[in-house]
Short mmCIF file of C-alpha atoms in Angstrom, two decimals:
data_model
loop_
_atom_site.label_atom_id
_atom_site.label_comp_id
_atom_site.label_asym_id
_atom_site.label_seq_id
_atom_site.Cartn_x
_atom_site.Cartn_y
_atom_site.Cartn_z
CA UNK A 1 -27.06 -24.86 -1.79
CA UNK A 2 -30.13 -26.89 -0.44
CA UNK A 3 -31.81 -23.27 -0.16
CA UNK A 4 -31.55 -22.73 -4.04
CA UNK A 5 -32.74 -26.33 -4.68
CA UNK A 6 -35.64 -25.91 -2.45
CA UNK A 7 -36.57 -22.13 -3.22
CA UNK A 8 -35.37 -21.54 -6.65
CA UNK A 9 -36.85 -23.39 -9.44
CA UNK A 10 -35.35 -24.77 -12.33
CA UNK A 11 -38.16 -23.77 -14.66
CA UNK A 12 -37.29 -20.72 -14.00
CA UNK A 13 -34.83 -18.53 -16.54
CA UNK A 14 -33.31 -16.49 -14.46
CA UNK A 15 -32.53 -15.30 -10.83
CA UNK A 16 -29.59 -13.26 -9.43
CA UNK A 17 -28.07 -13.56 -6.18
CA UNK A 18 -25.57 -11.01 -4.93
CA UNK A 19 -22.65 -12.57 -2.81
CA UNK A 20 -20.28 -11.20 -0.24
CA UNK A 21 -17.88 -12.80 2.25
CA UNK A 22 -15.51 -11.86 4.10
CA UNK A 23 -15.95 -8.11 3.19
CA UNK A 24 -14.79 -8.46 -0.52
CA UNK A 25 -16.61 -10.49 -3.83
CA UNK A 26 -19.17 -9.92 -5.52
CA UNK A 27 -20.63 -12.79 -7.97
CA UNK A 28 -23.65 -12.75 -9.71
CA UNK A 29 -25.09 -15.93 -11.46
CA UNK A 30 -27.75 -17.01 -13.24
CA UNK A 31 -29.94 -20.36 -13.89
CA UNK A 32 -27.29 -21.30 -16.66
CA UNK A 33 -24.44 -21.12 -14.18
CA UNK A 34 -26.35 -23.22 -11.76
CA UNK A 35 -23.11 -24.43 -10.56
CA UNK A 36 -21.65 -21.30 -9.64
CA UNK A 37 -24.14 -21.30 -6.81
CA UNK A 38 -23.07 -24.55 -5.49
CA UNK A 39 -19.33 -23.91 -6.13
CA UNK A 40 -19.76 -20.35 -4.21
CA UNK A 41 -21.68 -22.10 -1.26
CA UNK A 42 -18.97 -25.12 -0.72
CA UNK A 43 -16.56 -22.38 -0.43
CA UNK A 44 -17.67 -20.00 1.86
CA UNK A 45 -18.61 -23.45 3.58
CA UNK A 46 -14.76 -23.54 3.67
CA UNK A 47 -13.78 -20.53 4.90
CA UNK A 48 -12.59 -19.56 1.46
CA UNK A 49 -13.64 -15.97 0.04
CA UNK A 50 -15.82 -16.05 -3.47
CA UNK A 51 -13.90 -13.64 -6.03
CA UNK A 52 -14.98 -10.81 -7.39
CA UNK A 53 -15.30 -6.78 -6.91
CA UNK A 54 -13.68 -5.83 -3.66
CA UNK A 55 -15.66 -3.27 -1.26
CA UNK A 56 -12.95 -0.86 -0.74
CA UNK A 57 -12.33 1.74 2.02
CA UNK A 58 -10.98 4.73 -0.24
CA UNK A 59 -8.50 7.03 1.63
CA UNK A 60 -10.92 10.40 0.68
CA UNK A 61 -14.50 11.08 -0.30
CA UNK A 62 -13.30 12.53 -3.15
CA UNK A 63 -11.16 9.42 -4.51
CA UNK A 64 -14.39 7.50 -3.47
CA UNK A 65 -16.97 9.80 -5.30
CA UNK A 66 -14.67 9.33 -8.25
CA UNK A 67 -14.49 5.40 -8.14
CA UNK A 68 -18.53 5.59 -7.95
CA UNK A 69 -18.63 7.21 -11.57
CA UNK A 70 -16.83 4.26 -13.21
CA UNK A 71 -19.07 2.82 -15.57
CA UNK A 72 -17.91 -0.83 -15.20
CA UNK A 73 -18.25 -0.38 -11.26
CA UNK A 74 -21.57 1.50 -11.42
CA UNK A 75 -22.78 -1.96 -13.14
CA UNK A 76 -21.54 -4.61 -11.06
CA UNK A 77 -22.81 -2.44 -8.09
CA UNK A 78 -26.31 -2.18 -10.07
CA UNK A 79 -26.05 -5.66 -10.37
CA UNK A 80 -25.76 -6.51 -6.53
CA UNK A 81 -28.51 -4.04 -5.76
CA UNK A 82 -31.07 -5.74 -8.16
CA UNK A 83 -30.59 -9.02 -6.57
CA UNK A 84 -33.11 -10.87 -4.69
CA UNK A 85 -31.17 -12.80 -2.35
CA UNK A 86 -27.84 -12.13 -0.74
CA UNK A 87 -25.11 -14.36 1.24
CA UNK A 88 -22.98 -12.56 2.71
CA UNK A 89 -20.26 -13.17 6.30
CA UNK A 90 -19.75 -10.71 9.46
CA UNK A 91 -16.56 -10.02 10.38
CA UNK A 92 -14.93 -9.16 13.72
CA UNK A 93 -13.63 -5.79 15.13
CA UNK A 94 -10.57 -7.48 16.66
CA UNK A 95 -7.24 -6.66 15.91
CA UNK A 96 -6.57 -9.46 14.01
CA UNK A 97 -9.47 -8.95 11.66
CA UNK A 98 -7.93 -9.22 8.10
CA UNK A 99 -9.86 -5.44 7.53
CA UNK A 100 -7.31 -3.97 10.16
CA UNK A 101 -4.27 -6.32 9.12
CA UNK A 102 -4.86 -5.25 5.12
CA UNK A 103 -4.46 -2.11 6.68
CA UNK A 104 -7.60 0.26 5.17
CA UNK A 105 -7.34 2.88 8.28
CA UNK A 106 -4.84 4.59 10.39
CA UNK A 107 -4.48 4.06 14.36
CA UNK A 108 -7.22 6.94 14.67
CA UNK A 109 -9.54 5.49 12.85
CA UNK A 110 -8.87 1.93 14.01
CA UNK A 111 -9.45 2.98 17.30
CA UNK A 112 -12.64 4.45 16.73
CA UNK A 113 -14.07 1.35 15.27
CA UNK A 114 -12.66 -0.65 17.14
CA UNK A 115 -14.28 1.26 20.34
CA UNK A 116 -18.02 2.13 18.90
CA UNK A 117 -18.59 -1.57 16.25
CA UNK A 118 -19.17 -4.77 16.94
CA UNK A 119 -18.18 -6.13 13.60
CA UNK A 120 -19.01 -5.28 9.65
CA UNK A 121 -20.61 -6.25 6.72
CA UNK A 122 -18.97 -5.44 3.43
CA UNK A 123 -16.76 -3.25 5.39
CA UNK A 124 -20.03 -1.41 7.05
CA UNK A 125 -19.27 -0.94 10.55
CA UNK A 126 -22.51 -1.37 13.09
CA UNK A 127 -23.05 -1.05 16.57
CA UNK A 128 -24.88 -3.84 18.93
CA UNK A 129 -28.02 -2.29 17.55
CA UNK A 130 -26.97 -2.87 13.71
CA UNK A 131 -26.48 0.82 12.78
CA UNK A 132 -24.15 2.05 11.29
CA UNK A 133 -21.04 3.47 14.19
CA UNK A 134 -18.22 5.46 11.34
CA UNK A 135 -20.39 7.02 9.04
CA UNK A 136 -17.04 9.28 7.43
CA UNK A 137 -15.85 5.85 6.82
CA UNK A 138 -19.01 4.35 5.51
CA UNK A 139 -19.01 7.42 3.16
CA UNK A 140 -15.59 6.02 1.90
CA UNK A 141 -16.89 2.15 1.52
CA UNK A 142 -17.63 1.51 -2.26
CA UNK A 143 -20.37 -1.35 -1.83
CA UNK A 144 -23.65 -2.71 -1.12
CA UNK A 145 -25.17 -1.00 2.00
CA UNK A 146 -26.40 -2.05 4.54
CA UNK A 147 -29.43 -0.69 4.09
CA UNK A 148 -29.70 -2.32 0.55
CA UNK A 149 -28.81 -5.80 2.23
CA UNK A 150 -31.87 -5.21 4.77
CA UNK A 151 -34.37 -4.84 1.45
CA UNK A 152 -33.23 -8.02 -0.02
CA UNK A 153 -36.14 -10.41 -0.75
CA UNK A 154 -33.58 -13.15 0.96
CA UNK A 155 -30.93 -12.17 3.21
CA UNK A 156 -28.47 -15.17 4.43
CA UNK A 157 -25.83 -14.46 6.83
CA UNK A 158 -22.75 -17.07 6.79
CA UNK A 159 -20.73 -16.75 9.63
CA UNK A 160 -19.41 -18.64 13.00
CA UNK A 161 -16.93 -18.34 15.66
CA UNK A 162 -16.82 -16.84 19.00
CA UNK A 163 -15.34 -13.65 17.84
CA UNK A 164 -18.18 -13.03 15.88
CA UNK A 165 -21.13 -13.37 17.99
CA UNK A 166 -22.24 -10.26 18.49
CA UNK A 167 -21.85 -9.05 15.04
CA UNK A 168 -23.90 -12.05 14.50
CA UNK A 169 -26.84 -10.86 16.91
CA UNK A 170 -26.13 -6.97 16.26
CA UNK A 171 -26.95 -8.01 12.16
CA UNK A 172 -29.78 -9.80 12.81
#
C-alpha cells in the first residue's frame, strides 16, 4: 500500500493496476476506489486470494479458443493488459500446490511440470530461467502472460516461503 501512497498521486484521476495471486483474481481499481488497493494489499499480506476472474487451464485448445471470444472475458483481460502496474504471487510445483490439488491436469501432464518448472505465475509454468517449460498447456491458460507481466510499467511480485524460492529467483 505504501507503494501507491508514495508513487501514485492523488491528484491524479485515474490509474489501473492489474492484480493476481495465487494463480486466480483479477481486480482492477481506480483513484475512486482508493481503498480497494489497500483492502487488496492487507490481504494478499494475509495469505488470502483477491477475487475476481480465474486464469483457467481449459481441458482443449479448442474449449480455450472459444472462452477467448467471450466478450465480457475479452474485456476484463483488456483490462489487465492496459494496466501499468501488476501484483501478482508465484506458486510452487509441489504436489501440494493448490494448482495440482484443484486438479487442472492429469498424471501426464502433472508429471511433466512437475519435472521441467520451477513454479507459475497465473498458471504460466517457467523454468529456472523464467521461460515458459509446457507451452500446450500455456496455450490452454486463459490469462495475462507472462510476457505481458514483463512489459508492465511496475511489476511487484508477492510471495514467501521456502517452497517458493526458486520460482522467486527464476521470475525475477
Amino acid at each position: 500500500y505504501k507503494i501507491f501512497q508514495q508513487n501514485i498521486s492523488r491528484k491524479q484521476t485515474h490509474y489501473q493496476t492489474y492484480c493476481h495471486s495465487y494463480s486466480c483474481p483479477a481486480v482492477l481499481w481506480d483513484d475512486k476506489q482508493h481503498k480497494c488497493a489497500y483492502r487488496t494489499y492487507s490481504q494478499l499480506e494475509n495469505g488470502q486470494p483477491a477475487g475476481g476472474l480465474p486464469v483457467v487451464l481449459f481441458s482443449s485448445l479448442q474449449v480455450k479458443q472459444m472462452v477467448d471470444q467471450d466478450r465480457h472475458i475479452k474485456r476484463v483481460l483488456e483490462m489487465g493488459r492496459q494496466a501499468n502496474i501488476a501484483i501478482f504471487s508465484a506458486g510452487t510445483v509441489r504436489p501440494d500446490a493448490l494448482f495440482f490439488r484443484l486438479d487442472y491436469t492429469d498424471e501426464d501432464e502433472k508429471a511433466m511440470i512437475q519435472q521441467s518448472a520451477v513454479g507459475d505465475i497465473c498458471s504460466r509454468f517457467f523454468n529456472s530461467e523464467g521461460n515458459i517449460c509446457t507451452p500446450k498447456l500455456d496455450a490452454r491458460t486463459v490469462g495475462i502472460t507472462l510476457e505481458e507481466l514483463r512489459k508492465k510499467e511496475h511489476s511487484i511480485l508477492v510471495a514467501g516461503g521456502a517452497g517458493k524460492v526458486e520460482a522467486i529467483r527464476a521470475a525475477n
